[in-house]
mmCIF file of C-alpha atoms in Angstrom:
data_model
loop_
_atom_site.group_PDB
_atom_site.id
_atom_site.type_symbol
_atom_site.label_atom_id
_atom_site.label_comp_id
_atom_site.label_asym_id
_atom_site.label_seq_id
_atom_site.Cartn_x
_atom_site.Cartn_y
_atom_site.Cartn_z
ATOM 1 C CA MET A 1 50.335 -14.683 22.514
ATOM 2 C CA GLY A 2 50.873 -15.297 18.799
ATOM 3 C CA ARG A 3 52.899 -13.263 16.370
ATOM 4 C CA GLY A 4 49.896 -11.163 15.376
ATOM 5 C CA ALA A 5 49.139 -10.048 18.921
ATOM 6 C CA LYS A 6 48.801 -6.288 19.227
ATOM 7 C CA TYR A 7 50.161 -6.200 22.776
ATOM 8 C CA PHE A 8 52.779 -8.560 24.111
ATOM 9 C CA THR A 9 52.292 -7.817 27.799
ATOM 10 C CA GLN A 10 49.489 -6.749 30.135
ATOM 11 C CA VAL A 11 51.399 -3.551 30.923
ATOM 12 C CA GLU A 12 51.340 -2.588 27.247
ATOM 13 C CA ARG A 13 47.604 -3.279 27.057
ATOM 14 C CA THR A 14 46.911 -1.164 30.155
ATOM 15 C CA GLU A 15 49.059 1.706 28.864
ATOM 16 C CA ALA A 16 47.359 1.623 25.473
ATOM 17 C CA THR A 17 43.905 1.716 27.094
ATOM 18 C CA ARG A 18 44.930 4.673 29.257
ATOM 19 C CA ASN A 19 46.255 6.598 26.255
ATOM 20 C CA LYS A 20 43.084 5.906 24.293
ATOM 21 C CA LYS A 21 40.871 7.210 27.101
ATOM 22 C CA LYS A 22 43.040 10.290 27.501
ATOM 23 C CA ALA A 23 42.786 11.050 23.806
ATOM 24 C CA HIS A 24 38.999 10.625 23.933
ATOM 25 C CA VAL A 25 38.609 12.888 26.978
ATOM 26 C CA ASP A 26 40.210 15.762 25.084
ATOM 27 C CA THR A 27 37.781 15.565 22.159
ATOM 28 C CA GLU A 28 34.948 18.089 21.810
ATOM 29 C CA HIS A 29 32.341 15.321 21.791
ATOM 30 C CA ALA A 30 33.557 14.002 25.153
ATOM 31 C CA LYS A 31 33.492 17.503 26.639
ATOM 32 C CA VAL A 32 29.853 17.974 25.593
ATOM 33 C CA ILE A 33 28.866 14.644 27.128
ATOM 34 C CA ARG A 34 30.744 15.426 30.338
ATOM 35 C CA ARG A 35 29.076 18.835 30.696
ATOM 36 C CA ALA A 36 25.659 17.221 30.281
ATOM 37 C CA GLN A 37 26.485 14.587 32.888
ATOM 38 C CA ASN A 38 27.705 17.220 35.336
ATOM 39 C CA GLN A 39 24.574 19.306 34.810
ATOM 40 C CA ARG A 40 22.311 16.325 35.484
ATOM 41 C CA ALA A 41 24.260 15.480 38.634
ATOM 42 C CA TYR A 42 24.064 19.105 39.811
ATOM 43 C CA GLU A 43 20.310 19.292 39.259
ATOM 44 C CA LYS A 44 19.805 16.016 41.107
ATOM 45 C CA ARG A 45 21.863 17.178 44.104
ATOM 46 C CA LYS A 46 20.055 20.503 44.130
ATOM 47 C CA GLN A 47 16.669 18.803 44.049
ATOM 48 C CA ASN A 48 17.593 16.426 46.859
ATOM 49 C CA SER A 49 19.074 19.149 49.067
ATOM 50 C CA LYS A 50 16.108 21.486 48.590
ATOM 51 C CA ALA A 51 13.343 18.909 48.749
ATOM 52 C CA TYR A 52 12.316 19.939 52.248
ATOM 53 C CA LEU A 53 12.166 23.624 51.262
ATOM 54 C CA VAL A 54 9.034 23.135 49.172
ATOM 55 C CA ALA A 55 6.848 22.187 52.125
ATOM 56 C CA PRO A 56 3.426 23.735 51.457
ATOM 57 C CA LEU A 57 2.641 26.880 53.374
ATOM 58 C CA PRO A 58 -0.793 27.294 54.931
ATOM 59 C CA ASN A 59 -3.269 29.343 52.949
ATOM 60 C CA ILE A 60 -3.005 32.978 54.022
ATOM 61 C CA PRO A 61 -6.381 34.747 53.748
ATOM 62 C CA ARG A 62 -6.456 37.876 51.623
ATOM 63 C CA PRO A 63 -8.009 39.989 54.437
ATOM 64 C CA LEU A 64 -5.013 39.078 56.588
ATOM 65 C CA ARG A 65 -2.606 40.276 53.903
ATOM 66 C CA VAL A 66 -4.508 43.528 53.496
ATOM 67 C CA MET A 67 -4.655 44.103 57.249
ATOM 68 C CA SER A 68 -0.903 43.556 57.623
ATOM 69 C CA GLN A 69 -0.303 46.486 55.267
ATOM 70 C CA SER A 70 -2.271 48.948 57.363
ATOM 71 C CA MET A 71 -0.340 51.801 58.914
ATOM 72 C CA PHE A 72 1.364 50.825 62.145
ATOM 73 C CA PRO A 73 0.972 53.550 64.773
ATOM 74 C CA ILE A 74 4.221 55.495 65.040
ATOM 75 C CA MET A 75 4.810 55.692 68.768
ATOM 76 C CA LYS A 76 8.483 56.587 68.896
ATOM 77 C CA THR A 77 7.737 59.764 70.845
ATOM 78 C CA SER A 78 5.159 58.167 73.137
ATOM 79 C CA PRO A 79 6.468 58.039 76.739
ATOM 80 C CA LEU A 80 4.149 55.130 77.539
ATOM 81 C CA PHE A 81 5.301 53.157 74.516
ATOM 82 C CA GLN A 82 8.953 53.812 75.356
ATOM 83 C CA GLN A 83 8.365 52.932 79.002
ATOM 84 C CA GLU A 84 7.181 49.454 78.088
ATOM 85 C CA PHE A 85 9.441 48.921 75.094
ATOM 86 C CA ARG A 86 12.638 49.735 77.017
ATOM 87 C CA ARG A 87 11.983 47.377 79.916
ATOM 88 C CA ARG A 88 14.926 44.992 80.110
ATOM 89 C CA GLU A 89 13.432 41.985 81.865
ATOM 90 C CA GLU A 90 12.407 39.019 79.774
ATOM 91 C CA ILE A 91 8.748 38.880 78.818
ATOM 92 C CA THR A 92 6.789 36.009 80.362
ATOM 93 C CA GLN A 93 3.187 34.882 80.396
ATOM 94 C CA ASP A 94 2.868 36.220 83.931
ATOM 95 C CA ASP A 95 3.713 39.868 83.320
ATOM 96 C CA HIS A 96 1.185 42.626 83.830
ATOM 97 C CA LEU A 97 0.157 42.934 80.143
ATOM 98 C CA ALA A 98 0.185 39.257 79.128
ATOM 99 C CA HIS A 99 -3.592 38.950 79.476
ATOM 100 C CA TRP A 100 -4.153 41.163 76.426
ATOM 101 C CA ASP A 101 -2.335 38.758 74.148
ATOM 102 C CA ASN A 102 -5.387 36.515 74.495
ATOM 103 C CA SER A 103 -8.709 36.904 72.709
ATOM 104 C CA PRO A 104 -11.528 38.966 74.259
ATOM 105 C CA PRO A 105 -13.501 39.350 76.435
ATOM 106 C CA TYR A 106 -11.087 41.021 78.842
ATOM 107 C CA HIS A 107 -11.421 41.885 82.481
ATOM 108 C CA SER A 108 -11.329 45.549 83.383
ATOM 109 C CA SER A 109 -7.908 47.051 84.030
ATOM 110 C CA SER A 110 -6.883 49.974 86.181
ATOM 111 C CA LEU A 111 -4.288 50.750 83.491
ATOM 112 C CA SER A 112 -6.974 51.564 80.922
ATOM 113 C CA THR A 113 -8.608 53.868 83.451
ATOM 114 C CA THR A 114 -5.325 55.504 84.409
ATOM 115 C CA TYR A 115 -3.936 56.111 80.924
ATOM 116 C CA GLY A 116 -7.072 56.087 78.792
ATOM 117 C CA MET A 117 -7.627 53.750 75.852
ATOM 118 C CA SER A 118 -5.011 55.346 73.564
ATOM 119 C CA GLY A 119 -2.354 55.301 76.298
ATOM 120 C CA PHE A 120 -3.226 51.746 77.242
ATOM 121 C CA LEU A 121 -2.830 50.634 73.613
ATOM 122 C CA GLU A 122 0.572 52.323 73.522
ATOM 123 C CA LEU A 123 1.663 50.261 76.520
ATOM 124 C CA ILE A 124 0.439 47.063 74.896
ATOM 125 C CA GLN A 125 2.128 47.848 71.573
ATOM 126 C CA GLY A 126 5.374 48.596 73.398
ATOM 127 C CA ARG A 127 5.219 45.213 75.083
ATOM 128 C CA ARG A 128 4.448 43.421 71.818
ATOM 129 C CA LEU A 129 7.306 45.014 69.952
ATOM 130 C CA ARG A 130 9.671 44.250 72.828
ATOM 131 C CA ALA A 131 8.453 40.643 72.756
ATOM 132 C CA GLN A 132 9.171 40.480 69.042
ATOM 133 C CA TYR A 133 12.689 41.820 69.539
ATOM 134 C CA GLN A 134 13.427 39.210 72.225
ATOM 135 C CA TYR A 135 11.904 36.544 70.010
ATOM 136 C CA GLU A 136 14.130 37.557 67.074
ATOM 137 C CA GLU A 137 17.196 37.267 69.302
ATOM 138 C CA LEU A 138 16.274 33.720 70.263
ATOM 139 C CA ARG A 139 15.534 32.721 66.685
ATOM 140 C CA LEU A 140 18.976 33.808 65.525
ATOM 141 C CA VAL A 141 20.488 31.540 68.160
ATOM 142 C CA ARG A 142 18.112 28.778 67.133
ATOM 143 C CA TYR A 143 19.125 29.165 63.495
ATOM 144 C CA LYS A 144 22.767 28.545 64.410
ATOM 145 C CA THR A 145 22.018 25.410 66.437
ATOM 146 C CA ALA A 146 19.159 23.681 64.592
ATOM 147 C CA SER A 147 19.463 21.825 61.306
ATOM 148 C CA GLU A 148 18.194 23.580 58.196
ATOM 149 C CA GLN A 149 15.252 21.223 57.783
ATOM 150 C CA VAL A 150 14.173 21.523 61.412
ATOM 151 C CA PHE A 151 14.472 25.310 61.344
ATOM 152 C CA LEU A 152 12.349 25.603 58.206
ATOM 153 C CA GLN A 153 9.723 23.269 59.643
ATOM 154 C CA GLU A 154 9.573 25.436 62.751
ATOM 155 C CA ILE A 155 8.930 28.566 60.668
ATOM 156 C CA ASN A 156 6.242 26.701 58.752
ATOM 157 C CA ALA A 157 4.566 25.588 61.974
ATOM 158 C CA GLU A 158 4.706 29.122 63.372
ATOM 159 C CA ILE A 159 3.035 30.555 60.282
ATOM 160 C CA ALA A 160 0.270 27.951 60.525
ATOM 161 C CA LYS A 161 -0.210 28.745 64.223
ATOM 162 C CA TRP A 162 -0.467 32.511 63.702
ATOM 163 C CA VAL A 163 -2.804 32.136 60.698
ATOM 164 C CA LEU A 164 -5.109 29.894 62.718
ATOM 165 C CA GLU A 165 -5.109 32.309 65.656
ATOM 166 C CA TRP A 166 -5.813 35.243 63.345
ATOM 167 C CA SER A 167 -8.696 33.426 61.645
ATOM 168 C CA GLU A 168 -10.282 32.406 64.946
ATOM 169 C CA LEU A 169 -9.990 35.903 66.408
ATOM 170 C CA ASN A 170 -11.298 37.505 63.221
ATOM 171 C CA LYS A 171 -14.356 35.254 63.301
ATOM 172 C CA LEU A 172 -14.876 35.930 67.001
ATOM 173 C CA LEU A 173 -14.820 39.694 66.528
ATOM 174 C CA LYS A 174 -17.352 39.438 63.705
ATOM 175 C CA THR A 175 -19.829 37.165 65.446
ATOM 176 C CA ALA A 176 -19.608 37.879 69.178
ATOM 177 C CA ARG A 177 -20.969 40.951 70.922
ATOM 178 C CA PHE A 178 -18.368 42.755 72.953
ATOM 179 C CA VAL A 179 -18.222 46.062 74.711
ATOM 180 C CA ASP A 180 -16.384 48.842 72.899
ATOM 181 C CA VAL A 181 -13.193 48.375 74.924
ATOM 182 C CA ASP A 182 -12.959 44.685 74.067
ATOM 183 C CA CYS A 183 -13.556 45.431 70.378
ATOM 184 C CA LYS A 184 -10.722 47.973 70.233
ATOM 185 C CA LEU A 185 -8.280 45.768 72.102
ATOM 186 C CA GLY A 186 -9.296 42.736 70.049
ATOM 187 C CA ARG A 187 -8.821 44.657 66.825
ATOM 188 C CA SER A 188 -5.371 45.783 67.944
ATOM 189 C CA LEU A 189 -4.434 42.159 68.638
ATOM 190 C CA LEU A 190 -5.816 41.088 65.252
ATOM 191 C CA ASP A 191 -3.666 43.679 63.463
ATOM 192 C CA TRP A 192 -0.617 42.501 65.364
ATOM 193 C CA LYS A 193 -1.186 38.852 64.479
ATOM 194 C CA ALA A 194 -1.535 39.770 60.800
ATOM 195 C CA ARG A 195 1.815 41.542 60.839
ATOM 196 C CA ARG A 196 3.496 38.624 62.573
ATOM 197 C CA VAL A 197 2.236 36.236 59.888
ATOM 198 C CA MET A 198 3.707 38.372 57.125
ATOM 199 C CA ASP A 199 6.997 38.821 59.011
ATOM 200 C CA LEU A 200 7.337 35.054 59.319
ATOM 201 C CA LEU A 201 6.401 34.601 55.670
ATOM 202 C CA ALA A 202 9.195 36.998 54.692
ATOM 203 C CA ASP A 203 11.591 34.925 56.808
ATOM 204 C CA TRP A 204 10.431 31.708 55.161
ATOM 205 C CA LYS A 205 10.958 33.133 51.677
ATOM 206 C CA ALA A 206 14.365 34.523 52.599
ATOM 207 C CA PHE A 207 15.444 31.183 54.018
ATOM 208 C CA SER A 208 14.205 29.074 51.108
ATOM 209 C CA LYS A 209 15.584 31.335 48.361
ATOM 210 C CA TYR A 210 18.696 32.851 49.919
ATOM 211 C CA GLN A 211 19.583 30.346 52.578
ATOM 212 C CA PRO A 212 23.272 31.309 53.105
ATOM 213 C CA VAL A 213 22.439 34.961 53.860
ATOM 214 C CA PHE A 214 19.360 34.316 55.990
ATOM 215 C CA PRO A 215 21.013 35.128 59.359
ATOM 216 C CA LYS A 216 22.212 38.479 58.003
ATOM 217 C CA PHE A 217 18.792 39.284 56.543
ATOM 218 C CA HIS A 218 17.078 38.348 59.761
ATOM 219 C CA ALA A 219 19.484 40.324 61.950
ATOM 220 C CA LEU A 220 19.043 43.444 59.829
ATOM 221 C CA HIS A 221 15.280 43.090 60.027
ATOM 222 C CA ARG A 222 15.422 42.731 63.793
ATOM 223 C CA ASN A 223 17.879 45.574 64.323
ATOM 224 C CA ALA A 224 15.811 47.900 62.153
ATOM 225 C CA ILE A 225 12.899 47.419 64.533
ATOM 226 C CA TRP A 226 15.050 48.097 67.553
ATOM 227 C CA LYS A 227 16.869 51.169 66.205
ATOM 228 C CA TYR A 228 13.736 52.833 64.914
ATOM 229 C CA TYR A 229 12.038 52.922 68.274
ATOM 230 C CA LYS A 230 15.154 53.375 70.356
#
């Protein structure tokens, strides 16, 4: 290097560059730029991590929403409801009330003759609420083992399934001619499906907006059902 060289060694050049950068970092202008860069990076990460949470939900018919808000029969004091709700064995498709989770027409049942229509509906509602409780237990386990994206997709698929089943049953009850018993049982099933859709929708919203607290929200929702009827 000549006499006019600013730095005589590479070490001096490196040290000078480091000091210059350090001085620049501490300026107000550099802080503003750095905050803007950090904000852009945060928004990009947030968008990428939540991209799968904006999966479109199926259209939920307004009549379904209205029906889900109808008064649920309070059967806490019903012996028949409690009899079915408190059964401890796992619900399967082969149990004695599984047939009435399908759409009408239904075959005649000695239970409806024995207990009357109101008592028979109490048995069915007890089974359905027990099934929901067992289902909620399994979903909490599933939440802990499945990835976030897979779990959300499963909720989405469940909502679509229940909406489709509700729509098909609603159309069937409006167009087909059934005996009075089938109409009452079919209507009870339709009400139940509407409530399940809205329960799942609440889960979906809780998961997508408040993802870290979803298990707690879900457990409280499930336990509230259990304790109320216990």
